[in-house]
Amino acid sequence: VQNEAIVKQGYFKNAEIHTSFIQRLPRAKSKYRSYLPLFPLAIEQFDLSSYDLILSSSHCVAKGVITSPDQLHICYCYTPVRYAWDLMHTYLKESNLDKGVKGMLARLILHYIRGWDANSSARVDHFIAISSCVARRIQKYYGRKAEVIFPPVNTAFYELETKKDSYYITASRFVPYKRIDLIVEAFTQMPHQRLIVIGDGPDWEKVKAKAGNNVELLGYQPDSSLRSYLQKAKGFVFAAQEDFGILPVEAMACGTPVLAYSKGGAQDTVIPGKTGLFFQEQTVAAFINGINAFERTEFDPHACRQQAENFSEEVFKSRFQKFVSEKYTERG
């Protein structure tokens, strides 16, 4: 269900698609999250016994497919299930599930998911993590080492532009952990700076209420428009703690430096003083200090572009194919 949009875009147009029984349950396309307790059972129903090599792309249960000792299972892991592990308390509060009977039920379900998630990690022969922070989570929650292979970024599409305008830009879906509200509030307190915001989502009204006259909310924009704004911006600002974070790399591919929160995947992509800077706390004051430091620093668009090319689609394909080939050969 969750991959329907990807399928529609044609990424698997020549592939034979097999869906789980959840696909046939009532309102599964829009309410699939309600079936979370059934996810482990669903993934275990796929019969992969006729394959020598299994590649799972997993942020939740895909790694839990059942394989035999004669099969090689490599998991490309986006993260262990964060709402069942380190973000559980945040998730419960944001979902209004931290109290009452519903809250108790949610905690019981997440307890079950957490146990299954840890136990099913043993079914994977080799883990690949999308970033260093995800590799650390895999080590902590699964007790497993993971190779880090960064996700592919379409650096060919996001072309270099050396002539910059005077505005900053951010782009994201408007959900709480992205902290678009923090960015907008900070820029509202800096009326001499201009901010362009691209994206929409549940937090739209909350963000809009904090936006001053120097903040432009453009809503959803097609990729071509996003690229144009990224190319001309003096800086891309990023306040989320992401598992990797594609947009900062897309910005650097355009020659645009990045101001990012100092945790998560940005630690792997942004080079302080060369392709951007970090701010240390998710607070308005810390962000404003980051902008002030950013204003005092000179960045070379070519250096930003050079860093972004380390995360290109070609680099990903080469590293991923090499890893799988080596593990398959070792298997014999």
XYZ file of C-alpha atoms in Angstrom:
332
model
C 0.000 0.000 0.000
C 2.684 2.481 1.002
C 4.540 1.985 -2.277
C 1.545 2.760 -4.504
C 2.814 6.250 -5.404
C 6.216 4.835 -6.300
C 4.601 2.212 -8.522
C 2.481 4.872 -10.250
C 5.633 6.840 -11.066
C 6.836 3.856 -13.066
C 9.819 2.768 -11.002
C 8.570 -0.823 -11.058
C 6.648 -0.752 -14.337
C 8.292 -3.964 -15.545
C 8.169 -5.731 -12.190
C 5.663 -8.299 -11.013
C 3.984 -6.801 -7.945
C 2.688 -8.975 -5.092
C 0.779 -7.266 -2.285
C -0.080 -8.551 1.188
C -3.547 -9.300 2.517
C -3.617 -5.824 4.083
C -4.195 -4.428 0.578
C -7.646 -6.069 0.605
C -8.744 -4.863 4.035
C -11.303 -2.037 4.391
C -9.955 1.454 3.615
C -6.415 0.077 3.501
C -5.197 2.660 0.988
C -5.948 5.609 3.266
C -5.956 4.013 6.732
C -3.139 1.479 6.427
C -1.462 2.804 9.599
C -4.420 1.465 11.559
C -3.330 -2.033 10.572
C 0.131 -1.690 12.140
C -0.387 -4.696 14.484
C -0.907 -6.860 11.379
C 2.242 -5.689 9.556
C 4.556 -8.386 11.032
C 2.087 -11.142 10.139
C 1.633 -9.723 6.633
C 5.344 -9.604 5.780
C 5.850 -13.156 7.014
C 3.292 -14.499 4.524
C 5.440 -13.824 1.452
C 6.953 -17.030 0.083
C 10.474 -16.164 -1.125
C 11.800 -19.705 -1.025
C 12.580 -19.788 -4.758
C 15.114 -16.932 -4.568
C 18.827 -17.073 -3.784
C 19.119 -13.369 -2.944
C 16.622 -11.173 -1.086
C 17.045 -7.388 -0.908
C 14.674 -5.708 1.538
C 14.102 -1.963 1.617
C 12.941 -1.443 5.164
C 11.880 1.245 7.617
C 9.371 -0.917 9.433
C 8.731 -4.604 8.722
C 10.196 -5.487 5.294
C 13.341 -6.903 6.908
C 11.152 -9.469 8.684
C 10.578 -11.670 5.634
C 11.286 -15.312 6.383
C 14.258 -16.833 4.583
C 16.237 -20.059 4.835
C 19.906 -20.526 5.822
C 20.701 -21.122 2.140
C 19.426 -17.686 1.107
C 21.252 -14.354 1.365
C 19.179 -11.514 2.831
C 20.570 -7.964 2.628
C 18.512 -5.185 4.190
C 18.772 -1.542 3.116
C 17.549 0.019 6.355
C 16.194 3.562 6.554
C 15.960 3.286 10.335
C 14.693 0.969 13.031
C 11.040 1.800 13.737
C 11.533 5.163 15.440
C 7.997 5.528 16.782
C 8.504 2.237 18.635
C 12.014 3.066 19.868
C 13.616 6.461 20.561
C 10.658 8.591 19.379
C 7.930 6.578 21.114
C 7.109 9.175 23.770
C 7.128 12.007 21.208
C 4.900 9.996 18.874
C 2.400 9.232 21.646
C 2.179 12.888 22.723
C 1.799 14.235 19.170
C -0.913 11.632 18.467
C -2.715 12.391 21.753
C -2.119 8.794 22.804
C -0.116 9.458 25.953
C -3.110 9.055 28.281
C -6.224 6.976 28.805
C -7.340 3.624 27.447
C -6.270 4.420 23.868
C -2.865 5.402 25.169
C -2.487 2.127 27.043
C -3.515 0.173 23.940
C -1.025 2.124 21.812
C 1.768 1.359 24.292
C 0.908 -2.350 24.257
C 0.979 -2.403 20.446
C 4.316 -0.588 20.325
C 5.703 -2.963 22.962
C 4.756 -5.859 20.707
C 6.197 -4.130 17.607
C 9.434 -3.360 19.461
C 9.925 -6.982 20.476
C 9.146 -8.309 17.006
C 11.393 -5.666 15.410
C 14.384 -6.640 17.551
C 13.830 -10.393 17.126
C 13.287 -10.219 13.360
C 16.571 -8.335 12.868
C 18.313 -11.702 13.275
C 16.751 -12.791 9.977
C 18.960 -10.328 8.092
C 22.420 -11.486 6.985
C 23.791 -7.999 6.287
C 22.482 -4.527 7.082
C 23.115 -1.405 5.022
C 22.258 1.891 6.757
C 21.395 5.122 4.947
C 23.535 7.226 7.304
C 25.910 7.043 10.238
C 23.177 7.891 12.762
C 21.010 5.063 11.429
C 23.970 2.693 11.687
C 24.296 3.677 15.356
C 20.602 2.920 15.934
C 20.956 -0.467 14.246
C 23.890 -1.240 16.549
C 21.975 -0.121 19.646
C 18.597 -1.731 19.004
C 19.597 -4.789 16.970
C 23.168 -5.358 18.163
C 24.268 -5.496 14.520
C 26.900 -3.663 12.512
C 25.812 -1.937 9.325
C 27.603 -0.686 6.234
C 26.724 2.928 5.443
C 25.702 3.551 1.835
C 24.018 6.914 1.350
C 20.753 7.134 -0.643
C 20.924 8.353 -4.256
C 20.372 12.031 -4.998
C 19.486 13.235 -8.486
C 22.418 15.630 -8.758
C 22.071 15.665 -12.560
C 18.690 17.393 -12.218
C 19.764 19.881 -9.522
C 22.293 21.822 -11.540
C 24.920 24.243 -10.273
C 24.136 27.976 -10.189
C 26.808 30.398 -8.969
C 24.777 33.643 -9.061
C 22.762 33.968 -5.868
C 19.868 36.133 -4.719
C 19.415 37.559 -1.219
C 16.814 35.119 0.170
C 17.024 31.959 2.244
C 14.882 28.925 1.466
C 13.481 25.884 3.204
C 11.276 23.135 1.803
C 9.482 20.308 3.532
C 6.219 18.650 4.382
C 4.674 20.616 7.247
C 4.718 18.072 10.063
C 5.903 18.693 13.652
C 9.347 17.076 13.595
C 10.411 19.061 10.514
C 10.354 22.213 12.710
C 9.262 24.553 9.933
C 7.512 26.541 12.665
C 10.859 27.176 14.357
C 12.438 28.421 11.123
C 9.522 30.715 10.306
C 9.367 32.127 13.832
C 13.097 32.833 13.767
C 12.946 34.665 10.436
C 9.944 36.672 11.609
C 12.238 37.974 14.350
C 14.790 38.902 11.651
C 12.733 41.233 9.403
C 15.862 42.258 7.496
C 16.176 38.672 6.180
C 13.918 37.088 3.552
C 12.680 33.502 3.684
C 10.884 31.436 1.046
C 9.062 28.317 2.275
C 7.987 25.537 -0.102
C 5.692 22.711 0.948
C 2.429 22.024 2.736
C 0.937 19.648 5.270
C -0.977 19.384 8.559
C 1.005 22.192 10.249
C 0.172 24.760 7.538
C -2.048 26.974 9.697
C 0.352 26.775 12.647
C 3.250 27.867 10.457
C 1.237 30.545 8.661
C 0.256 32.119 11.984
C 3.940 32.688 12.811
C 4.957 34.106 9.427
C 5.924 37.774 9.203
C 5.924 39.945 6.090
C 9.442 38.768 5.232
C 8.327 35.133 4.988
C 6.724 33.826 1.775
C 4.741 30.576 1.989
C 4.504 29.199 -1.547
C 2.837 25.863 -0.786
C 3.568 22.841 -2.932
C 5.801 23.485 -5.950
C 6.810 21.121 -8.778
C 10.410 19.899 -8.849
C 11.384 22.339 -11.612
C 10.206 25.289 -9.523
C 11.894 23.962 -6.375
C 15.133 23.631 -8.332
C 14.948 27.252 -9.517
C 14.455 28.546 -5.983
C 17.263 26.343 -4.636
C 19.638 27.549 -7.332
C 19.148 31.232 -6.570
C 19.001 31.049 -2.763
C 21.868 32.352 -0.642
C 21.293 29.484 1.781
C 19.087 26.478 2.502
C 17.916 26.188 6.123
C 17.086 22.859 7.740
C 15.917 22.368 11.333
C 14.855 18.699 11.385
C 16.721 15.725 12.781
C 16.461 13.520 9.696
C 17.688 9.989 9.145
C 19.511 11.296 6.059
C 17.957 14.394 4.482
C 17.841 14.585 0.687
C 17.007 18.289 0.372
C 20.254 19.646 1.877
C 22.178 17.606 -0.707
C 19.911 18.847 -3.507
C 20.602 22.395 -2.344
C 24.360 21.807 -2.346
C 24.059 20.297 -5.829
C 22.702 23.695 -6.865
C 25.749 25.351 -5.290
C 23.732 26.558 -2.302
C 25.230 26.186 1.212
C 23.191 24.794 4.097
C 22.468 25.821 7.679
C 21.364 22.615 9.429
C 20.572 21.270 12.871
C 23.667 19.476 14.114
C 22.120 16.020 14.551
C 21.035 13.272 12.197
C 21.998 12.686 8.601
C 23.169 16.259 8.020
C 26.334 15.337 9.919
C 27.229 13.091 6.976
C 26.451 15.601 4.237
C 27.301 19.142 5.375
C 30.951 20.151 5.795
C 31.075 22.959 8.398
C 32.737 26.100 7.097
C 32.910 24.730 3.547
C 29.415 23.730 2.399
C 27.436 25.095 5.330
C 27.187 25.460 9.088
C 25.400 23.784 12.012
C 23.315 25.220 14.823
C 23.354 23.219 18.051
C 19.838 23.375 19.523
C 16.327 23.319 18.074
C 15.516 26.746 19.490
C 14.792 30.089 17.851
C 17.752 31.705 19.598
C 20.214 29.032 18.461
C 18.870 29.228 14.910
C 19.223 33.018 14.787
C 22.805 32.698 16.035
C 23.361 30.198 13.234
C 22.053 32.657 10.635
C 24.305 35.394 11.996
C 27.331 33.098 11.745
C 26.210 32.038 8.252
C 26.119 35.699 7.177
C 29.744 36.112 8.256
C 30.960 33.059 6.321
C 31.877 32.857 2.643
C 30.937 29.690 0.761
C 32.092 28.502 -2.635
C 29.208 27.175 -4.794
C 31.648 24.851 -6.564
C 32.671 23.276 -3.248
C 28.991 22.693 -2.434
C 28.452 21.054 -5.811
C 31.544 18.888 -5.402
C 30.312 17.622 -2.024
C 26.861 16.848 -3.420
C 28.318 14.698 -6.184
C 29.520 12.255 -3.503
C 25.838 11.337 -3.090
C 24.904 10.985 -6.765
C 22.839 8.151 -8.201
C 25.933 6.789 -9.933
C 27.885 6.626 -6.655
C 24.981 4.858 -4.947
C 24.599 2.273 -7.708
C 28.326 1.541 -7.740
C 28.629 1.122 -3.965
C 25.419 -0.875 -3.611
C 26.246 -3.264 -6.451
C 29.770 -3.752 -5.122
C 28.494 -4.562 -1.613
C 25.881 -7.044 -2.816
C 28.302 -8.698 -5.232
C 30.946 -9.121 -2.539
C 28.510 -10.622 -0.003
C 26.983 -12.919 -2.601
C 30.447 -14.149 -3.656
C 31.452 -14.709 -0.029
C 28.310 -16.762 0.413
C 29.515 -19.159 -2.255
